Amino acid sequence: MPLCRPLGAGLFEVRTDLVSGNTARVLICVHAGKLVALHGFIKKHRRTPAEDLSLARRRQSMLAIAEPGGRLN
């Protein structure tokens, strides 16, 4: 069953176990009343890798300056 946890600043991690035994993660946020998937990856370590978290936060920042229709300026 998927689980969700807050990572701070409006970023959330949805996690689920795959049939293969791996664990998948999708980093999401809410933008303009919609859930937006920012980054997905297969988790290999206990902690969320800094580069994956950084990429999701960069994409979240890009959404903050995007037009309401979802296009970037």
XYZ file of C-alpha atoms in Angstrom, residues 9-11 25-31 36-41 51-66 70-72:
35
model
C 8.170 23.294 2.112
C 5.169 21.685 0.392
C 7.089 18.668 -0.932
C 9.438 6.855 -4.641
C 7.631 9.741 -6.303
C 8.198 13.287 -5.036
C 5.102 15.453 -5.444
C 3.700 18.868 -4.580
C 0.388 20.677 -4.932
C 0.353 23.463 -7.523
C 2.237 17.435 -9.619
C 4.766 14.593 -9.850
C 8.187 16.255 -9.757
C 10.524 13.246 -9.761
C 10.364 9.469 -9.436
C 13.089 6.944 -8.665
C 20.495 14.869 -5.673
C 16.961 13.470 -6.070
C 15.621 15.818 -3.423
C 17.452 18.765 -4.987
C 16.043 17.990 -8.435
C 12.481 17.863 -7.073
C 12.953 21.158 -5.210
C 14.327 22.830 -8.377
C 11.313 21.646 -10.342
C 9.008 22.840 -7.542
C 10.651 26.274 -7.730
C 10.118 26.325 -11.489
C 6.407 25.693 -10.923
C 6.254 28.633 -8.515
C 7.330 30.992 -11.312
C 5.231 29.260 -14.001
C 1.480 25.359 -16.329
C 3.806 26.861 -18.939
C 7.076 28.334 -17.756
